[in-house]
mmCIF file of C-alpha atoms in Angstrom:
data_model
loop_
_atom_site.group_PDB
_atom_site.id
_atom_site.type_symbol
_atom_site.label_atom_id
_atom_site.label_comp_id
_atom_site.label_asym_id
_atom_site.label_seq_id
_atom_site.Cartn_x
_atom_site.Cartn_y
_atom_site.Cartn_z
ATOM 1 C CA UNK A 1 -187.476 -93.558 4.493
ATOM 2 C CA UNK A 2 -187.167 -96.393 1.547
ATOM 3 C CA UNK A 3 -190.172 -96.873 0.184
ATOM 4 C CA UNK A 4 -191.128 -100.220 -1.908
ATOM 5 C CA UNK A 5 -193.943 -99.293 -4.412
ATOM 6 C CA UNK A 6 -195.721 -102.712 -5.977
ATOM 7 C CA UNK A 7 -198.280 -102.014 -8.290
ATOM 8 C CA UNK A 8 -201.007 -104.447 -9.949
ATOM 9 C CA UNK A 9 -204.372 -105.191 -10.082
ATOM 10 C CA UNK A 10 -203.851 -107.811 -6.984
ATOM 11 C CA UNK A 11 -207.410 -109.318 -8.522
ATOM 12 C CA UNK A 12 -206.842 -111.354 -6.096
ATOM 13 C CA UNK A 13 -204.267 -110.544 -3.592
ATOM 14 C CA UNK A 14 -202.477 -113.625 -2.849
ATOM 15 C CA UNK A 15 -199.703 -115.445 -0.695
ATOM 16 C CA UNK A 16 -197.303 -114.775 -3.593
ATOM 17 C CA UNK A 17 -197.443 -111.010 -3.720
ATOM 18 C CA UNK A 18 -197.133 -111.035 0.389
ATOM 19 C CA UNK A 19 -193.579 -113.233 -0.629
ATOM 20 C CA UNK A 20 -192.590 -110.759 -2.880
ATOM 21 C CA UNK A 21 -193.059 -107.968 -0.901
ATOM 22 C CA UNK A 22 -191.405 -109.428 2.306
ATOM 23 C CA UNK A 23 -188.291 -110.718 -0.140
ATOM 24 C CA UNK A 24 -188.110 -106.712 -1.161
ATOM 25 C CA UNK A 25 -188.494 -105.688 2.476
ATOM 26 C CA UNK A 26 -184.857 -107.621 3.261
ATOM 27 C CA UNK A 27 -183.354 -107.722 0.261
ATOM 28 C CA UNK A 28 -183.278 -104.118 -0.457
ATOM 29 C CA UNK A 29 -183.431 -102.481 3.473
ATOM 30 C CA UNK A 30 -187.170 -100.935 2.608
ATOM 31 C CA UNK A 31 -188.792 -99.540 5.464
ATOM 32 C CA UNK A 32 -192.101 -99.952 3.682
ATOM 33 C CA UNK A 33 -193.891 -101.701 0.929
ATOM 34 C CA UNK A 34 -196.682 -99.893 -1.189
ATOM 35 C CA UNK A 35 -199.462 -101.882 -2.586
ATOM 36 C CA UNK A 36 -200.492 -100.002 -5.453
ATOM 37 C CA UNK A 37 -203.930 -101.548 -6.397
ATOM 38 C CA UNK A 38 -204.543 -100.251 -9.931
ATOM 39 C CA UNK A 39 -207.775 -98.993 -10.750
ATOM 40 C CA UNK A 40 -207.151 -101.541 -14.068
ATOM 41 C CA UNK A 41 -204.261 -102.480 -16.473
ATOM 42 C CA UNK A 42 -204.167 -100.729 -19.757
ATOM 43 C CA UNK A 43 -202.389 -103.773 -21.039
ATOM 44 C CA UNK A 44 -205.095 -106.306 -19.614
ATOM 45 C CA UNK A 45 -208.672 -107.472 -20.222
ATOM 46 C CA UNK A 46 -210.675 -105.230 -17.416
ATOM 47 C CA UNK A 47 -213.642 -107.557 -18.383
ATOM 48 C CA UNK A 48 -212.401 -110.310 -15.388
ATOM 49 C CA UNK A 49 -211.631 -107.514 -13.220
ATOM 50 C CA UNK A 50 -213.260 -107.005 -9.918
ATOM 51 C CA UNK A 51 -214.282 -103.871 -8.870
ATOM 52 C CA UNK A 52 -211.539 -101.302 -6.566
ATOM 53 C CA UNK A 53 -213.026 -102.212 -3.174
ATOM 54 C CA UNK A 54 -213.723 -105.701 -3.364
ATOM 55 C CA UNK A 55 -209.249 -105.884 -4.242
ATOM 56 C CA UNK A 56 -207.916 -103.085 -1.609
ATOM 57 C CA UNK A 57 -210.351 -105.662 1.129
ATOM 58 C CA UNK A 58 -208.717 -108.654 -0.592
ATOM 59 C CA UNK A 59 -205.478 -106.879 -0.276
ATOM 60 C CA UNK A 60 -205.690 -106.129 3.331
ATOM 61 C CA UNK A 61 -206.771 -109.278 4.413
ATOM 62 C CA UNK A 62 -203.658 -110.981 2.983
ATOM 63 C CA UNK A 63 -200.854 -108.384 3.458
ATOM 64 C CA UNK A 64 -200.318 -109.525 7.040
ATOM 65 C CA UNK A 65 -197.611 -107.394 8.110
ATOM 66 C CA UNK A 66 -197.279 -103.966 9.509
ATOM 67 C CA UNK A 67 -195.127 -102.847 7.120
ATOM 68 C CA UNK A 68 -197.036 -103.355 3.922
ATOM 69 C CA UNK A 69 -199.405 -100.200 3.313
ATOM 70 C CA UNK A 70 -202.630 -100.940 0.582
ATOM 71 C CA UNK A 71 -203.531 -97.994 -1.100
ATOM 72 C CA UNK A 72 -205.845 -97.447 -4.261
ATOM 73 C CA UNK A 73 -204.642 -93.930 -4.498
ATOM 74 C CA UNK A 74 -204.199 -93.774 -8.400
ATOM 75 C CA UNK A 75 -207.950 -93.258 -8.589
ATOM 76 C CA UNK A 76 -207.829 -90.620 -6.638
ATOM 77 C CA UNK A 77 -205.475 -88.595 -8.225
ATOM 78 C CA UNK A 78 -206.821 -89.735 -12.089
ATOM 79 C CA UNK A 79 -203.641 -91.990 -12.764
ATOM 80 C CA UNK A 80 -203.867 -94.289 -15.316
ATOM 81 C CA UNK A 81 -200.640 -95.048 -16.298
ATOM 82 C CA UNK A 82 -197.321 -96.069 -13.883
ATOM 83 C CA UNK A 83 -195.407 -93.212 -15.598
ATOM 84 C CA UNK A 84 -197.987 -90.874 -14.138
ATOM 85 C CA UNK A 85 -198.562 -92.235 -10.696
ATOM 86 C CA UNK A 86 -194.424 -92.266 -9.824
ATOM 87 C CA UNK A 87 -194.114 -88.409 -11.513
ATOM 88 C CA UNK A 88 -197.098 -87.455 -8.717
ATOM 89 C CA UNK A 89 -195.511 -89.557 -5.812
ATOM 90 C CA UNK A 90 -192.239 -88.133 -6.902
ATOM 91 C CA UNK A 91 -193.188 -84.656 -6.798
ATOM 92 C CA UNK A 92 -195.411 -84.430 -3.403
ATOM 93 C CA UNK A 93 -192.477 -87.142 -1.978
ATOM 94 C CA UNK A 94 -189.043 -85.517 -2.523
ATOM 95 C CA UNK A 95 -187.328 -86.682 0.665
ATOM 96 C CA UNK A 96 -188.694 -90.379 0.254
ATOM 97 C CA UNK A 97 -186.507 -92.672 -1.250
ATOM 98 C CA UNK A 98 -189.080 -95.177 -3.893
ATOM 99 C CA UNK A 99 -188.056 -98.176 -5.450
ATOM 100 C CA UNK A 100 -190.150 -99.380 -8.335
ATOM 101 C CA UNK A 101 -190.734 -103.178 -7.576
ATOM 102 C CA UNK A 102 -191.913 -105.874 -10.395
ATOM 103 C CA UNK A 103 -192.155 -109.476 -11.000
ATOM 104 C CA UNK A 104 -189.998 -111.013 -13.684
ATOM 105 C CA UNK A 105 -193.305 -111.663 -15.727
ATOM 106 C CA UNK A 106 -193.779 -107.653 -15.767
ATOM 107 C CA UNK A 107 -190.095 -107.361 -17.107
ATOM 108 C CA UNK A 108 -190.971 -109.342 -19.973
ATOM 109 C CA UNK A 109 -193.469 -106.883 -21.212
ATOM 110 C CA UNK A 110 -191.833 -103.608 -19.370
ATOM 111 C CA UNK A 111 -191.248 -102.551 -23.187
ATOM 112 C CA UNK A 112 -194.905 -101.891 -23.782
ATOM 113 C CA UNK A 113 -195.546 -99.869 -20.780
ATOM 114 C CA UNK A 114 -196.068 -96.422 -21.876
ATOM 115 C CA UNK A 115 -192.937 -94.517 -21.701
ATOM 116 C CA UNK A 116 -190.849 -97.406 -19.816
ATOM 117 C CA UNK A 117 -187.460 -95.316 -19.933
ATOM 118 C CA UNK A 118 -189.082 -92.676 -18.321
ATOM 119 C CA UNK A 119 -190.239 -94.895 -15.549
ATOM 120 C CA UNK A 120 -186.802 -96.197 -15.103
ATOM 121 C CA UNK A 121 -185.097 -92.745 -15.202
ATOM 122 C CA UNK A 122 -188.102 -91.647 -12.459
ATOM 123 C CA UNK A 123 -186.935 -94.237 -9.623
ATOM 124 C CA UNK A 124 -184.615 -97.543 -9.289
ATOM 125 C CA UNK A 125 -186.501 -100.720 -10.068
ATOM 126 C CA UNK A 126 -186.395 -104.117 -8.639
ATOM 127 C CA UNK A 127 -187.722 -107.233 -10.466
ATOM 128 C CA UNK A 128 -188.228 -109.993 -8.783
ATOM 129 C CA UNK A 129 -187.978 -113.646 -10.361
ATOM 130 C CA UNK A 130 -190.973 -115.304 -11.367
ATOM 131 C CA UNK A 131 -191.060 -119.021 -12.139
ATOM 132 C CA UNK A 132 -190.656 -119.441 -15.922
ATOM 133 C CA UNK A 133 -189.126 -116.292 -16.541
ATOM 134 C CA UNK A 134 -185.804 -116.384 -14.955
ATOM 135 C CA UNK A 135 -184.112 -116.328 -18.523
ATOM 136 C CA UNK A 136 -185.893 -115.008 -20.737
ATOM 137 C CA UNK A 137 -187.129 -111.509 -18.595
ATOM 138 C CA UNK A 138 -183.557 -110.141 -18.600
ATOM 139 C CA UNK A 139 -183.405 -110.980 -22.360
ATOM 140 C CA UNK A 140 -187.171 -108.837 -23.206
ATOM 141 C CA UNK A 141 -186.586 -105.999 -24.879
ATOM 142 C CA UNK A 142 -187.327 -103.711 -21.520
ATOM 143 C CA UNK A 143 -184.376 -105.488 -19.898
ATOM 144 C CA UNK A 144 -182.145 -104.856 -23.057
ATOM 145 C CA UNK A 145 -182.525 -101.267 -23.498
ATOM 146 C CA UNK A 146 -181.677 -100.895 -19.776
ATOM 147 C CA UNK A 147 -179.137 -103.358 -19.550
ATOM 148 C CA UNK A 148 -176.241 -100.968 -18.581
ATOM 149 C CA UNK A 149 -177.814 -99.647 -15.412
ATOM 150 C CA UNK A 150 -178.455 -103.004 -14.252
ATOM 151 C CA UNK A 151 -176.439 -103.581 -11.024
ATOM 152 C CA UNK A 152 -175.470 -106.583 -9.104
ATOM 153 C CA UNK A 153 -177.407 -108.579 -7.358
ATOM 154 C CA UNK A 154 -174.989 -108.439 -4.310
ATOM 155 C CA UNK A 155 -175.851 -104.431 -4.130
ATOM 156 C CA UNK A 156 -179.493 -104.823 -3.698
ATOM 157 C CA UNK A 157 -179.664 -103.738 -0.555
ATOM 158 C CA UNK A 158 -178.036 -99.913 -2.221
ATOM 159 C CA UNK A 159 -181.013 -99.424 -4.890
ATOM 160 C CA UNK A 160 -182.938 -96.885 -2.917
ATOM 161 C CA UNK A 161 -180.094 -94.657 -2.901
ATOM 162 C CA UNK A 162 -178.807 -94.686 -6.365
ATOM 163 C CA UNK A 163 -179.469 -92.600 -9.008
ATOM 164 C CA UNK A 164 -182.260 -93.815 -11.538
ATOM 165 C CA UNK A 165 -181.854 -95.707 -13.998
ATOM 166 C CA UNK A 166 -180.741 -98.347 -12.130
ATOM 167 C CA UNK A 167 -182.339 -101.774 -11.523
ATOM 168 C CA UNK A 168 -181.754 -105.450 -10.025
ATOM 169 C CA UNK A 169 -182.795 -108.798 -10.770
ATOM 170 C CA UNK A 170 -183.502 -110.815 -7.307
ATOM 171 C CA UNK A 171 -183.586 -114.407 -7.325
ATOM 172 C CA UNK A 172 -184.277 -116.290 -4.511
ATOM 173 C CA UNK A 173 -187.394 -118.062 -3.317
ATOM 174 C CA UNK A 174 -189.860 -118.130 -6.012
ATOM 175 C CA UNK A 175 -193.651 -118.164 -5.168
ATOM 176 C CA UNK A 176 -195.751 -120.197 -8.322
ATOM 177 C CA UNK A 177 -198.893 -118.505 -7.233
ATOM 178 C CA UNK A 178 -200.563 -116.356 -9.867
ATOM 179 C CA UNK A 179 -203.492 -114.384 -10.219
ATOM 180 C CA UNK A 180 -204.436 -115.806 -13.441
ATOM 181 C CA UNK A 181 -204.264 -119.020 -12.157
ATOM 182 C CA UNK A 182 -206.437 -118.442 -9.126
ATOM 183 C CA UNK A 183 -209.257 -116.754 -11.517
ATOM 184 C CA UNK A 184 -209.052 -119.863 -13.510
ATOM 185 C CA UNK A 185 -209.680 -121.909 -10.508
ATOM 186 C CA UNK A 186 -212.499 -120.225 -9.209
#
């Protein structure tokens, strides 16, 4: 089984992440997506954050397909870090085949993730373009140090079954919606 994992606060779930997750679905043959909903970003402000249940019911109401799963497991097993959430699905999920999916926006900042190369030597990764980020996320410094395992676009549909590192950069369809933006409107 090929296994889409997309992690994020989803504060709130939107349209946009559904997109994403239904681009990754095709694009790379997944039989599943996995909405991670963090229990908070170490790299955001948890002060605009609502609480676990209020997102995972958020999340549910707008997934709207059978093959996206929402899951606030990283609680549960004391996770607070990616790194440590893909080592435990890795270990209790040998014969699973997980692809680490991220927007563009993510890429741009994938260097300050705590230990990012490990993450990418843990599971393939798919980034997904973002608008206003299209250029400059495969020039971050994330992007950079992995540049050489980067493969073509045209082998997306491969990722799950090559050996980490190894990452792609979809374009297609771009969704504007953003979380940020939808907090701001509120």
């Amino acid at each position: 089984m090929r296994i889409g994992l997309y992690g994020g606060s989803f504060n709130p779930a939107h349209a946009g992440h559904r997109h994403v997750s239904r681009m990754a679905l095709k694009r790379l043959r997944l039989d599943r997506v996995w909405w991670l909903v963090t229990p908070g970003n170490p790299l955001k402000d948890r002060g605009e954050l609502e609480p676990l249940t209020e997102r995972l019911a958020m999340a549910e109401a707008v997934a709207e397909d059978p093959r996206i799963a929402v899951t606030g497991f990283e609680t549960a097993i004391g996770a607070r870090y990616t790194v440590e959430t893909l080592r435990w699905l890795r270990l209790r999920r040998p014969n699973l085949h997980f692809i680490w999916i991220m927007g563009a926006d993510s890429l741009a900042s994938f260097h300050r993730w705590k230990r990012f190369r490990e993450i990418a030597g843990l599971m393939p990764i798919a980034v997904i373009d973002r608008p206003g980020h299209t250029l400059a996320a495969p020039n971050a410094p994330g992007a950079r140090a992995l540049a050489r395992w980067r493969i073509d676009e045209t082998d997306a549909g491969l990722l799950a079954d090559r050996p980490p590192p190894a990452w792609v950069f979809l374009h297609g369809p771009r969704s504007s919606l953003s979380s940020t933006a939808l907090r701001k409107r509120v």
